[in-house]
Amino acid sequence: MPALSTVTTSGYSAYSERKQVIDDKKNFTSDLDDQIRRWGLRDAGTGYNIVSVFGSQSSGKSTLLNRLFGTNFEVMENARRQQTTKGIWMSRAKSSNILVMDVEGTDGRERGGESDLDRKFALFSVASSEILIINMWEHQVGLHKGANMTLLRTVFDVNLGLFGKKVKEGTSNRTLLLFVIRDHVSQTPLSILQSTVAADLARIWRSLHKPPELKNCRLSDFFDLAFVSLPHKILQPEKFEASVALLRTRFVNKDQEGYLFKSAYHKRVPADGLSFYMNNIWKRVLNNKDLDLPAQHELLSQFRCDQISSAALSEFYEIAKSQKRPLEAGHVVEGIGSMMKSWQSDVLTKYDREASRYHQQVYMRKRGELVDAMNATFSTLFLGQLKNLHRACLIEFEQQVVKGMKGAKYNFGDVVSNTRKRCQEKFTNIAEEASIKGMDWNWRIELESLMGEVQHIADQFRKDETKRMLNVIERKFKVNISDPVESALNKPAADMWDNTLIAFKNALLQGEETYMAKATSCNCTDDENSASLAELRMRLWQALRVKIDEQVAEALVLNRLKCYFEERFRYDESGVPKVWKPSDDIDGVFELAKAETLQMVPLYSKIAPSDARNAFKLPENSANTADQCEITSLLVLSDAKVEDLRTKFSRDADAHYMEVKRSIKTEIAQIPRWVYALLILVGWNEAMAILFNPIYLLLLLAMFAILNFVIQFKLSRPLYHAASTAFAGILEQNHGMLRMQLVRSLAKRD
């Protein structure tokens, strides 16, 4: 079937484009759906209206439509009088969702009286339009052919055959026949003209051959009648435009009392299916010259039910999409169960209201398909809600446990238990709310999975809490053990390791009691407690070893040995420094003090308490790595390190011994006092000369000040280096001058 062209007029937008729906060769356009999209009505659903115009050829139908709806249908030129509208054209009204059909005029000489095509156009328009505008002139009122009564008889006959059964069943839509009486310039009131036309219509209706079951049907069961008159367009242009503007408001203003597009006239065809619907109608019209459309009732029912179902589903999907987006984004939609039930009720109510008047088997089958389609969407939403709820509950559980553990005093077991209970209640309440009765949805499996993951997170929290407790206990242990270890190892003694281990055991016992108190609130198992206590003992012993290693550093041990030695060598029993005399047994005292001090060195080499009850041994399974084996070892200093300490201490002790010896020799080699008296006697005059001479005295004081400055700021070595450098520079310069002088002398001699 050839595609028909779309005609536009310069200055009009795409909304004002006119489309030839059926051409003069009885072909239906193939791209009406695209044109509806360009008109902006593709997604309008049923939010649009259709109006058609009937009338004799060259009676001003196109002009009337252009004035009423702002369309741009082609109009007859004044210079010649001939057919302008061929077939059926459609356009969208300006600023409203109204589709306007301009139907080819009747009784045209170009068709040569082809009444069958007029009947087909009439049937197509009746089945498609909500309002049929009958365009007639005032002087044609009362005429039979001039007033299109022949065409109206065809419309009545076709409508009776097509929808008569529906009227009997009470399921047919009515159509509005709007009679527009043109060039009303006479004194005859509109009411008289209306009565005349209505009487002619009633007579035509009575003359129709009706089946027995439709014998009592009235014209009003199929059609509503409305009448309006318009002044003469040329003689009374201002009144004509005013009347047209007033009539236009009855098409577009829904709040106006005389609004014409009533819901009873609507065909309930979604805009996105209008092309398909009209195409099928036209095919039936072409293939059924006798208009035997009741035989197609089931097919029509299937089409209409499909259309109604599609419209309902389209609206349903649009509403569901608004909640599907947050679900896809990972959010939990509150009250989604109530929304789904409301959507289901609204969709089924709408479907039942519009589709129940069609064939019952088709209606029920399509209703089941509609329910299945909605249930598929509901299942997707329900599963998405469960998935997001699962994740949200896990996140909330973790956050609430962390929040509950921020207080100074808290019971970990109570925090986890209460949070788990709230998590389960929240999931159960929301899952039950999201469920729809009659659906085989099982959310308890998801709940079991959630509780399993909650338990896993709780176990991880318990492990983290246990580690945190061990860290806190270890930090507190380091603080408590620091002073006792330093005090015990500060002075070498046989019981220093006993004191160290006693302090360690007390701190360890306190740490274990603290752990057990916390472990009870965490609901730790016996195996977990055993493993944690073993780790605690290892970590505290490691902390002790770190502290011991700090205290047995070489410098500290040598300093302690030095102090121990000096107490026995340089001080007496009262702690007073000894004044050695040449007659004292210095060698004996030195050897004894040195020997006693050297005996203290091995004490630092190994943690060996004098009382075996004070010994401490870690569990065997705790030393499972090379580093831990080194930590658990009681050896502190190796034999080589002990020997090195003994050697360094011996050197320091020997130095102290030599110092004492030198002090005694210095005292023995003291200068006699008479020498000092002789020096004073001989140098008295020179001293007096210097003291009583201001110049010498100032020079002497300056020399003492410079000497004191150099000594105070330790500048002797820098001054020595500076003087040496200067002296070397002077010598180098003199050597250069001598070489130069020698070169000159040799040059003169030559």
XYZ file of C-alpha atoms in Angstrom:
750
model
C 0.000 0.000 0.000
C 1.676 3.282 -0.961
C 2.560 5.796 1.705
C 0.653 9.040 1.459
C 2.262 12.425 1.769
C 1.987 14.813 4.669
C 1.150 18.351 3.608
C 2.248 21.402 5.551
C 1.604 25.054 5.000
C 4.331 27.608 5.513
C 4.136 29.142 8.976
C 2.563 26.105 10.650
C 4.350 23.860 13.134
C 4.417 20.042 13.046
C 1.269 20.098 15.199
C -0.592 21.761 12.330
C 0.440 19.250 9.681
C -2.457 17.589 7.890
C -2.333 13.926 6.989
C -4.341 12.104 4.331
C -5.608 9.050 6.193
C -7.530 7.540 3.261
C -6.819 8.676 -0.270
C -9.196 8.868 -3.217
C -8.091 5.338 -4.228
C -9.327 3.868 -0.956
C -5.797 3.261 0.388
C -5.134 3.680 4.112
C -1.925 5.530 4.982
C 0.957 3.419 6.281
C 2.606 6.022 8.490
C -0.249 7.479 10.527
C 1.465 6.269 13.681
C 4.553 8.346 12.852
C 2.384 11.364 12.207
C 0.662 10.924 15.583
C 4.122 10.905 17.128
C 4.998 14.157 15.340
C 1.760 15.629 16.606
C 2.981 14.822 20.123
C 0.114 12.441 20.913
C 1.978 9.103 20.749
C 2.138 8.901 24.548
C -1.171 10.604 25.248
C -2.943 7.312 26.016
C -6.656 7.977 25.824
C -6.159 11.655 26.569
C -7.304 12.826 23.161
C -10.532 13.216 21.163
C -11.577 12.715 17.543
C -14.104 14.772 15.640
C -15.237 14.365 12.007
C -17.168 16.588 9.678
C -19.832 15.513 7.173
C -21.546 17.596 4.590
C -22.109 18.252 0.975
C -19.228 19.018 -1.304
C -18.158 22.689 -1.382
C -20.275 23.498 1.673
C -17.379 25.063 3.624
C -16.506 22.078 5.841
C -12.738 22.652 5.659
C -13.160 26.369 6.313
C -15.270 25.638 9.378
C -12.675 23.196 10.760
C -9.826 25.626 10.174
C -11.716 28.339 12.050
C -12.763 26.066 14.911
C -9.570 24.112 15.544
C -6.755 26.133 13.982
C -6.080 23.469 11.346
C -4.890 24.116 7.813
C -7.092 21.925 5.631
C -7.187 22.943 2.011
C -10.174 25.116 1.168
C -11.967 25.842 -2.087
C -10.762 28.748 -4.171
C -13.304 31.493 -4.708
C -12.501 31.689 -8.411
C -13.772 28.183 -9.106
C -16.085 25.741 -7.481
C -14.780 22.193 -7.408
C -13.868 19.361 -5.061
C -10.949 20.183 -2.694
C -11.049 17.370 -0.106
C -10.443 13.907 -1.520
C -10.683 10.930 0.782
C -10.292 11.599 4.497
C -7.725 13.985 5.967
C -6.664 14.379 9.597
C -4.937 17.107 11.550
C -4.335 18.012 15.155
C -6.195 20.971 16.603
C -4.128 23.907 17.706
C -3.296 23.924 21.453
C -5.438 20.869 22.263
C -5.343 17.082 21.972
C -8.111 16.927 19.389
C -7.723 15.018 16.137
C -9.896 16.488 13.394
C -10.987 14.466 10.332
C -12.116 16.279 7.202
C -14.251 13.791 5.233
C -14.760 14.085 1.506
C -18.007 15.822 0.698
C -21.042 13.907 -0.474
C -22.990 14.324 -3.674
C -19.916 15.411 -5.635
C -19.947 15.365 -9.399
C -16.346 14.044 -9.444
C -17.524 10.749 -7.835
C -20.464 10.461 -10.179
C -22.858 9.457 -7.414
C -20.742 6.647 -5.959
C -22.888 6.170 -2.859
C -21.021 3.046 -1.716
C -17.867 5.098 -0.978
C -19.963 7.614 0.980
C -21.327 4.730 3.056
C -17.785 3.402 3.699
C -16.560 6.840 4.730
C -19.596 7.173 6.987
C -19.016 3.788 8.635
C -15.324 4.537 9.152
C -16.065 7.928 10.669
C -18.807 6.596 12.977
C -16.515 3.834 14.267
C -13.602 6.232 14.781
C -15.049 9.577 15.877
C -16.701 10.812 19.027
C -18.434 13.769 17.415
C -19.782 13.981 13.868
C -20.226 17.561 12.724
C -23.043 17.771 10.169
C -22.371 20.907 8.155
C -25.507 22.334 6.498
C -26.847 25.679 5.322
C -29.890 27.312 6.804
C -31.755 27.177 3.521
C -31.154 23.377 3.374
C -33.059 22.733 6.594
C -36.211 20.826 5.693
C -34.714 19.438 2.504
C -33.980 15.742 2.171
C -30.950 15.467 -0.042
C -29.624 18.970 0.510
C -29.675 18.420 4.274
C -27.731 15.165 3.876
C -30.674 13.105 5.146
C -29.694 10.334 2.752
C -26.247 10.225 4.277
C -27.700 10.336 7.788
C -29.978 7.442 6.976
C -26.858 5.508 5.931
C -25.152 6.483 9.197
C -28.170 5.322 11.238
C -28.482 2.101 9.315
C -24.771 1.312 9.593
C -24.675 2.157 13.288
C -27.742 0.026 13.990
C -26.196 -2.960 12.249
C -22.811 -2.462 13.808
C -23.685 -1.650 17.391
C -27.292 -2.711 17.755
C -26.433 -5.792 19.798
C -24.173 -3.745 22.018
C -27.016 -1.338 22.748
C -29.216 -4.258 23.729
C -26.473 -5.463 26.072
C -25.972 -1.935 27.370
C -22.308 -1.819 26.353
C -22.280 0.497 23.317
C -20.826 4.001 23.227
C -22.950 6.779 21.800
C -21.881 9.319 19.210
C -22.686 12.998 19.197
C -24.222 14.438 16.036
C -23.471 18.156 16.084
C -25.525 20.023 13.474
C -23.847 23.291 12.524
C -26.355 25.427 10.615
C -24.405 27.920 8.514
C -25.377 31.406 7.302
C -28.187 31.763 9.806
C -29.427 35.204 8.730
C -33.190 34.734 8.773
C -35.518 35.565 11.649
C -36.277 31.879 12.215
C -34.992 31.001 15.685
C -32.572 28.125 16.151
C -35.162 26.186 18.174
C -37.469 26.004 15.131
C -34.641 24.853 12.903
C -33.638 22.314 15.551
C -37.166 20.936 15.771
C -37.340 20.577 12.011
C -34.089 18.634 11.775
C -34.958 16.481 14.808
C -38.326 15.616 13.281
C -36.651 14.596 10.038
C -34.193 12.415 11.958
C -36.978 10.756 13.951
C -38.835 9.984 10.753
C -35.717 8.448 9.241
C -35.170 6.348 12.370
C -38.711 5.052 12.305
C -38.350 4.108 8.648
C -35.308 1.891 9.306
C -35.736 -1.866 9.167
C -34.850 -3.126 12.642
C -34.385 -6.676 13.855
C -37.077 -7.863 16.262
C -34.740 -7.680 19.248
C -33.975 -4.003 18.443
C -37.492 -2.978 17.585
C -37.861 -0.777 20.665
C -34.429 0.869 20.363
C -34.490 4.617 20.203
C -32.309 7.048 18.318
C -31.004 8.367 21.656
C -29.574 4.905 22.411
C -27.063 5.483 19.651
C -26.760 9.213 19.186
C -26.947 12.467 21.078
C -28.059 15.501 19.093
C -26.740 19.024 19.434
C -27.455 22.109 17.352
C -25.637 25.372 16.825
C -26.017 28.129 14.236
C -23.427 30.470 12.799
C -23.992 33.910 11.216
C -23.102 34.597 7.626
C -19.322 34.483 7.174
C -19.212 37.265 4.560
C -22.130 39.463 5.518
C -21.547 39.270 9.264
C -17.799 38.457 9.651
C -17.436 39.784 13.214
C -20.461 37.892 14.512
C -19.308 34.803 12.618
C -15.864 34.858 14.259
C -17.391 35.493 17.691
C -19.794 32.561 17.293
C -16.977 30.298 16.105
C -14.838 31.314 19.098
C -17.738 30.536 21.445
C -18.261 27.148 19.804
C -14.524 26.446 20.065
C -14.649 26.765 23.851
C -17.237 23.979 23.967
C -14.623 21.680 22.409
C -11.675 22.627 24.637
C -13.035 23.935 27.950
C -13.939 20.933 30.093
C -15.399 23.117 32.835
C -17.906 24.732 30.515
C -21.495 23.568 30.914
C -21.908 22.843 27.205
C -18.643 20.857 26.874
C -19.097 18.501 23.928
C -16.470 15.757 24.429
C -18.203 13.634 27.033
C -16.646 10.405 28.260
C -19.593 8.443 26.870
C -18.480 9.322 23.332
C -14.836 8.247 23.724
C -13.803 5.113 21.818
C -11.241 4.149 24.508
C -8.520 3.545 21.949
C -5.016 4.541 23.144
C -3.302 6.983 20.840
C -0.404 4.622 20.239
C -2.862 2.049 18.838
C -5.078 4.437 16.922
C -3.401 3.775 13.573
C -3.776 0.015 13.977
C -7.380 0.413 15.090
C -8.361 2.658 12.189
C -6.531 0.453 9.689
C -8.474 -2.609 10.840
C -11.736 -0.696 10.658
C -11.015 0.404 7.124
C -10.072 -3.149 6.090
C -13.390 -4.440 7.435
C -15.243 -1.651 5.722
C -13.626 -2.462 2.373
C -14.178 -6.219 2.712
C -17.787 -6.017 3.941
C -19.972 -4.068 1.558
C -23.014 -5.291 3.444
C -21.403 -4.065 6.684
C -21.802 -7.439 8.403
C -19.646 -6.322 11.347
C -21.549 -8.172 14.118
C -19.953 -11.377 12.779
C -16.617 -9.854 13.748
C -17.732 -9.242 17.325
C -15.308 -11.718 18.914
C -12.412 -10.390 16.852
C -13.372 -6.863 17.770
C -13.637 -7.894 21.422
C -10.169 -9.375 21.309
C -8.819 -6.223 19.729
C -10.568 -3.934 22.186
C -9.645 -6.071 25.186
C -6.066 -6.060 23.993
C -6.199 -2.322 23.618
C -7.794 -1.798 27.020
C -5.364 -4.228 28.632
C -2.438 -2.554 26.898
C -3.600 0.861 28.066
C -4.035 -0.384 31.624
C -0.692 -2.180 31.556
C 1.006 0.840 30.039
C -0.256 2.993 32.878
C 0.616 0.263 35.358
C 4.159 -0.066 34.028
C 4.600 3.683 34.181
C 3.519 3.763 37.823
C 5.595 0.690 38.658
C 8.592 2.264 36.946
C 8.561 5.086 39.504
C 9.159 2.512 42.240
C 11.377 0.260 40.161
C 14.004 2.967 39.804
C 14.661 3.342 43.571
C 14.676 -0.439 43.918
C 17.273 -0.730 41.163
C 19.249 1.992 42.933
C 19.333 -0.200 46.049
C 16.713 1.563 48.192
C 14.004 -0.063 50.303
C 10.629 1.341 49.226
C 8.398 1.820 52.229
C 4.804 0.600 51.801
C 5.466 -1.079 48.461
C 3.046 -3.916 49.313
C 0.169 -1.486 49.775
C 1.126 0.263 46.545
C 1.188 -3.004 44.575
C -2.206 -4.014 45.940
C -3.593 -0.591 45.061
C -2.110 -0.778 41.545
C -3.582 -4.229 41.027
C -6.994 -3.094 42.208
C -6.946 0.046 40.050
C -5.808 -1.787 36.907
C -8.359 -4.574 37.256
C -11.130 -2.098 38.063
C -10.298 -0.060 34.987
C -10.077 -3.143 32.817
C -13.327 -4.590 34.140
C -15.138 -1.306 33.672
C -14.139 -0.935 30.005
C -13.696 -4.532 28.811
C -16.478 -6.420 30.599
C -19.000 -5.386 27.921
C -17.170 -7.434 25.298
C -17.211 -11.168 24.686
C -17.007 -12.822 28.101
C -14.570 -15.589 27.185
C -12.227 -13.121 25.517
C -12.680 -10.716 28.395
C -11.826 -13.360 31.037
C -8.890 -14.763 29.078
C -7.371 -11.322 28.598
C -8.022 -10.554 32.240
C -5.989 -13.604 33.241
C -3.173 -12.517 30.929
C -3.335 -9.053 32.468
C -3.059 -10.495 35.971
C -0.101 -12.666 34.926
C 1.678 -9.672 33.418
C 1.181 -7.652 36.598
C 2.289 -10.570 38.772
C 5.523 -10.829 36.794
C 6.244 -7.179 37.554
C 5.161 -7.625 41.169
C 7.541 -10.572 41.529
C 10.406 -8.450 40.209
C 9.564 -5.643 42.623
C 9.142 -8.069 45.518
C 12.488 -9.763 44.877
C 14.155 -6.378 44.482
C 12.609 -5.241 47.766
C 13.867 -8.385 49.547
C 17.339 -7.982 48.084
C 17.591 -4.327 49.122
C 16.021 -5.076 52.499
C 18.564 -7.867 53.047
C 21.441 -5.502 52.318
C 19.927 -2.628 54.310
C 19.381 -4.844 57.366
C 22.996 -6.026 57.239
C 24.271 -2.452 56.993
C 21.957 -1.267 59.765
C 22.930 -4.221 61.973
C 26.602 -3.394 61.595
C 26.047 0.334 62.191
C 23.883 -0.246 65.272
C 26.415 -2.648 66.806
C 29.199 -0.116 66.232
C 27.034 2.639 67.731
C 26.162 0.488 70.743
C 29.847 -0.158 71.399
C 30.763 3.535 71.549
C 29.657 4.004 75.151
C 32.063 3.859 78.070
C 30.285 0.879 79.588
C 28.401 -1.585 77.435
C 27.595 -5.259 77.350
C 28.657 -6.635 73.996
C 26.329 -9.639 74.218
C 23.304 -7.439 74.953
C 24.207 -5.031 72.145
C 24.461 -7.834 69.580
C 21.382 -9.690 70.823
C 19.132 -6.627 70.854
C 20.378 -5.445 67.465
C 19.860 -8.898 65.936
C 16.297 -8.983 67.284
C 15.483 -5.556 65.828
C 17.007 -6.570 62.482
C 14.865 -9.720 62.319
C 11.702 -7.831 63.276
C 12.348 -5.142 60.658
C 12.918 -7.671 57.889
C 9.845 -9.688 58.874
C 7.547 -6.649 59.032
C 8.645 -5.171 55.705
C 8.671 -8.562 53.950
C 5.161 -9.357 55.176
C 3.963 -5.920 54.092
C 5.436 -6.433 50.607
C 3.724 -9.813 50.179
C 0.490 -10.115 48.177
C -2.106 -12.670 49.117
C -2.362 -15.538 46.679
C 1.235 -15.244 45.424
C 3.607 -18.140 46.080
C 6.296 -15.877 47.485
C 8.489 -17.202 50.298
C 10.549 -14.617 52.115
C 11.521 -16.863 55.031
C 14.360 -18.428 53.027
C 15.774 -14.938 52.550
C 15.313 -14.311 56.276
C 17.308 -17.443 57.121
C 20.071 -16.311 54.783
C 20.024 -12.870 56.408
C 20.272 -14.321 59.916
C 23.194 -16.479 58.794
C 25.067 -13.431 57.531
C 24.114 -11.503 60.668
C 25.614 -14.271 62.770
C 28.764 -14.178 60.653
C 29.069 -10.415 61.182
C 28.389 -10.870 64.919
C 31.161 -13.480 65.118
C 33.522 -11.100 63.354
C 32.551 -8.326 65.759
C 33.194 -10.681 68.674
C 36.633 -11.499 67.293
C 37.387 -7.814 66.807
C 36.115 -7.061 70.292
C 38.332 -9.806 71.680
C 41.349 -8.360 69.865
C 40.483 -4.905 71.135
C 40.249 -6.246 74.690
C 43.641 -7.902 74.324
C 45.128 -4.656 73.017
C 43.682 -2.675 75.920
C 44.918 -5.236 78.433
C 48.365 -5.222 76.814
C 48.615 -1.418 76.929
C 47.589 -1.385 80.574
C 50.050 -4.189 81.325
C 52.929 -2.226 79.801
C 52.118 0.736 82.026
C 51.809 -1.399 85.173
C 54.941 -3.485 84.563
C 57.294 -0.659 83.610
C 58.214 0.639 87.073
C 58.501 -2.775 88.820
C 60.832 -4.127 86.096
C 62.993 -1.025 86.120
C 63.172 -1.106 89.912
C 64.000 -4.832 90.023
C 66.728 -4.680 87.376
C 68.193 -1.351 88.381
C 70.429 -2.973 91.006
C 71.886 -6.402 90.255
C 70.945 -8.867 92.975
C 70.202 -12.543 93.349
C 66.435 -11.920 93.734
C 65.993 -9.366 90.924
C 64.363 -11.939 88.604
C 62.080 -13.109 91.422
C 60.826 -9.552 91.880
C 60.426 -9.149 88.116
C 58.413 -12.371 87.677
C 56.269 -11.715 90.742
C 55.289 -8.321 89.292
C 54.667 -9.977 85.915
C 52.405 -12.684 87.356
C 50.358 -10.164 89.302
C 49.848 -8.030 86.183
C 49.079 -11.147 84.123
C 46.493 -12.337 86.629
C 44.831 -8.930 86.568
C 44.763 -9.011 82.759
C 43.239 -12.513 82.654
C 40.522 -11.506 85.112
C 39.720 -8.442 83.002
C 39.503 -10.606 79.877
C 37.236 -13.216 81.442
C 34.857 -10.522 82.685
C 34.606 -9.130 79.147
C 34.503 -12.553 77.495
C 31.441 -13.506 79.527
C 29.513 -10.524 78.113
C 30.669 -11.434 74.577
C 29.368 -15.021 74.885
C 32.745 -16.416 73.867
C 33.068 -20.198 73.713
C 35.515 -22.198 75.843
C 37.723 -22.841 72.832
C 37.800 -19.132 72.015
C 38.622 -18.297 75.620
C 41.449 -20.839 75.703
C 42.925 -19.502 72.469
C 42.555 -15.861 73.586
C 44.123 -16.523 77.001
C 47.054 -18.300 75.369
C 47.493 -15.344 73.016
C 47.194 -12.939 75.955
C 49.932 -14.743 77.904
C 52.179 -14.735 74.856
C 51.621 -11.022 74.167
C 52.160 -10.015 77.792
C 55.278 -12.136 78.019
C 56.469 -10.526 74.794
C 55.818 -7.091 76.300
C 57.788 -8.140 79.389
C 60.672 -9.345 77.242
C 60.696 -6.047 75.335
C 60.932 -4.186 78.634
C 63.649 -6.527 79.908
C 65.614 -6.113 76.676
C 65.420 -2.347 77.133
C 66.743 -2.646 80.676
C 69.606 -5.001 79.778
C 70.964 -2.781 77.032
C 74.764 -2.599 77.104
C 75.004 1.008 78.289
C 72.524 0.460 81.118
C 74.170 -2.762 82.304
C 77.641 -1.192 82.225
C 76.346 1.802 84.147
C 74.748 -0.457 86.771
C 77.987 -2.493 87.088
C 79.974 0.714 87.395
C 77.706 1.960 90.182
C 77.877 -1.426 91.907
C 81.697 -1.389 91.642
C 82.051 2.192 92.860
C 79.879 1.497 95.887
C 82.380 -1.144 96.957
C 85.645 0.453 95.803
C 85.284 4.222 96.241
C 82.854 4.418 99.144
C 83.069 3.037 102.652
C 80.343 1.160 104.516
C 78.711 4.454 105.514
C 78.532 5.616 101.916
C 81.239 8.253 102.399
C 83.904 8.610 99.632
C 87.213 7.108 100.645
C 90.416 9.217 100.953
C 93.183 6.928 99.952
C 96.539 6.955 101.658
C 99.779 5.374 100.510
C 99.476 2.941 103.364
C 96.002 1.675 102.328
C 95.556 -1.753 100.647
C 94.264 -0.361 97.391
C 95.027 -3.468 95.379
C 93.128 -5.788 97.702
C 90.045 -3.585 97.854
C 90.082 -3.185 94.071
C 90.362 -6.895 93.365
C 87.534 -7.701 95.797
C 85.167 -5.049 94.389
C 85.945 -6.073 90.819
C 85.390 -9.756 91.536
C 82.062 -9.114 93.253
C 80.913 -6.945 90.369
C 81.916 -9.464 87.724
C 79.814 -12.033 89.549
C 76.741 -9.849 88.841
C 77.162 -9.978 85.070
C 75.809 -13.560 84.624
C 72.663 -12.572 86.524
C 71.543 -10.489 83.528
C 72.220 -13.277 81.034
C 69.171 -15.433 81.863
C 65.803 -15.074 83.548
C 66.481 -17.418 86.444
C 64.566 -16.756 89.676
C 66.212 -17.966 92.881
C 62.886 -19.441 94.007
C 61.519 -22.032 91.567
C 57.967 -21.143 92.563
C 58.368 -17.806 90.854
C 59.247 -19.347 87.494
C 56.853 -18.836 84.545
C 56.439 -21.033 81.499
C 54.282 -20.337 78.459
C 52.093 -23.059 76.878
C 54.072 -25.224 74.507
C 51.722 -24.660 71.537
C 52.193 -20.891 71.773
C 55.785 -21.095 70.534
C 55.068 -22.117 66.966
C 57.331 -19.714 65.044
C 60.999 -18.837 65.144
C 60.293 -15.350 66.529
C 58.018 -16.713 69.251
C 60.622 -19.344 70.187
C 63.117 -16.531 70.678
C 60.602 -14.596 72.773
C 59.712 -17.552 74.979
C 63.378 -18.324 75.626
C 64.640 -17.348 79.086
C 68.053 -16.440 77.699
C 68.565 -12.678 77.748
C 72.264 -12.292 76.930
C 74.395 -14.723 74.956
C 77.722 -15.981 76.291
C 79.573 -13.786 73.842
C 77.618 -10.742 75.019
C 78.364 -11.597 78.649
C 82.050 -11.904 77.911
C 81.997 -8.594 76.057
C 80.352 -6.889 79.037
C 82.921 -8.387 81.405
C 85.759 -7.113 79.222
C 84.348 -3.570 78.916
C 83.612 -3.408 82.612
C 87.142 -4.619 83.458
C 88.571 -1.778 81.355
C 86.428 0.770 83.155
C 87.355 -0.695 86.533
C 91.071 -0.657 85.669
C 90.742 2.986 84.650
C 89.234 3.824 88.057
C 92.069 1.933 89.713
C 94.743 3.853 87.766
C 93.086 7.152 88.590
C 93.290 6.383 92.295
C 96.933 5.352 91.937
C 97.833 8.608 90.116
C 96.176 10.710 92.750
C 98.339 9.122 95.448
C 101.561 9.659 93.425
C 100.665 13.293 92.798
C 100.273 13.865 96.470
C 103.674 12.198 97.123
C 105.474 14.296 94.415
C 104.242 17.657 95.800
C 106.646 20.755 95.485
C 108.226 21.879 98.845
C 106.783 25.046 100.388
C 110.134 26.850 100.712
C 110.327 26.946 96.913
C 107.180 29.102 96.795
C 108.727 31.498 99.405
C 111.907 31.802 97.339
C 109.946 32.569 94.181
C 108.084 35.358 95.961
C 111.285 36.869 97.316
C 113.140 36.835 93.984
C 110.199 38.062 91.836
C 108.845 40.724 94.206
C 110.303 43.726 92.390
C 109.132 42.538 88.961
C 105.642 41.910 90.313
C 105.479 45.371 91.868
C 106.666 46.942 88.600
C 103.880 45.273 86.690
C 101.190 46.037 89.301
C 102.070 49.722 89.626
C 102.594 50.311 85.888
C 99.149 50.984 84.266
C 100.264 49.853 80.836
C 101.685 46.559 82.040
C 98.692 46.051 84.330
C 96.187 46.618 81.492
C 98.140 44.304 79.217
C 98.182 41.660 81.944
C 94.438 41.987 82.569
C 93.732 41.824 78.836
C 95.832 38.676 78.541
C 93.922 37.077 81.451
C 90.543 38.081 79.927
C 91.487 36.632 76.524
C 92.787 33.460 78.155
C 89.600 33.115 80.220
C 87.418 33.654 77.114
C 89.325 31.017 75.180
C 89.024 28.539 78.043
C 85.312 29.221 78.713
C 84.263 28.793 75.078
C 86.792 26.047 74.320
C 88.451 27.978 71.515
C 91.984 26.730 72.125
C 91.802 24.068 69.426
C 90.198 26.334 66.776
C 92.772 29.083 67.576
C 95.537 26.568 67.260
C 94.260 25.428 63.849
C 93.816 29.037 62.712
C 97.329 29.982 63.831
C 98.802 26.908 62.184
C 96.994 27.685 58.948
C 98.098 31.307 59.006
C 101.676 30.374 59.776
C 101.660 27.851 56.934
C 100.278 30.494 54.584
C 102.989 32.966 55.575
C 105.685 30.351 55.022
C 104.220 29.482 51.586
C 104.132 33.145 50.647
C 107.740 33.698 51.731
C 108.853 30.626 49.798
C 107.166 32.041 46.714
C 108.849 35.387 47.099
C 112.240 33.733 47.567
C 111.736 31.615 44.418
C 110.773 34.703 42.465
C 113.785 36.617 43.718
C 116.053 33.692 42.848
C 114.592 33.533 39.319
C 115.229 37.266 38.821
C 118.811 37.006 40.030
C 119.546 34.144 37.636
C 117.969 36.097 34.792
C 120.198 39.138 35.431
C 123.304 36.970 35.613
C 122.507 35.416 32.227
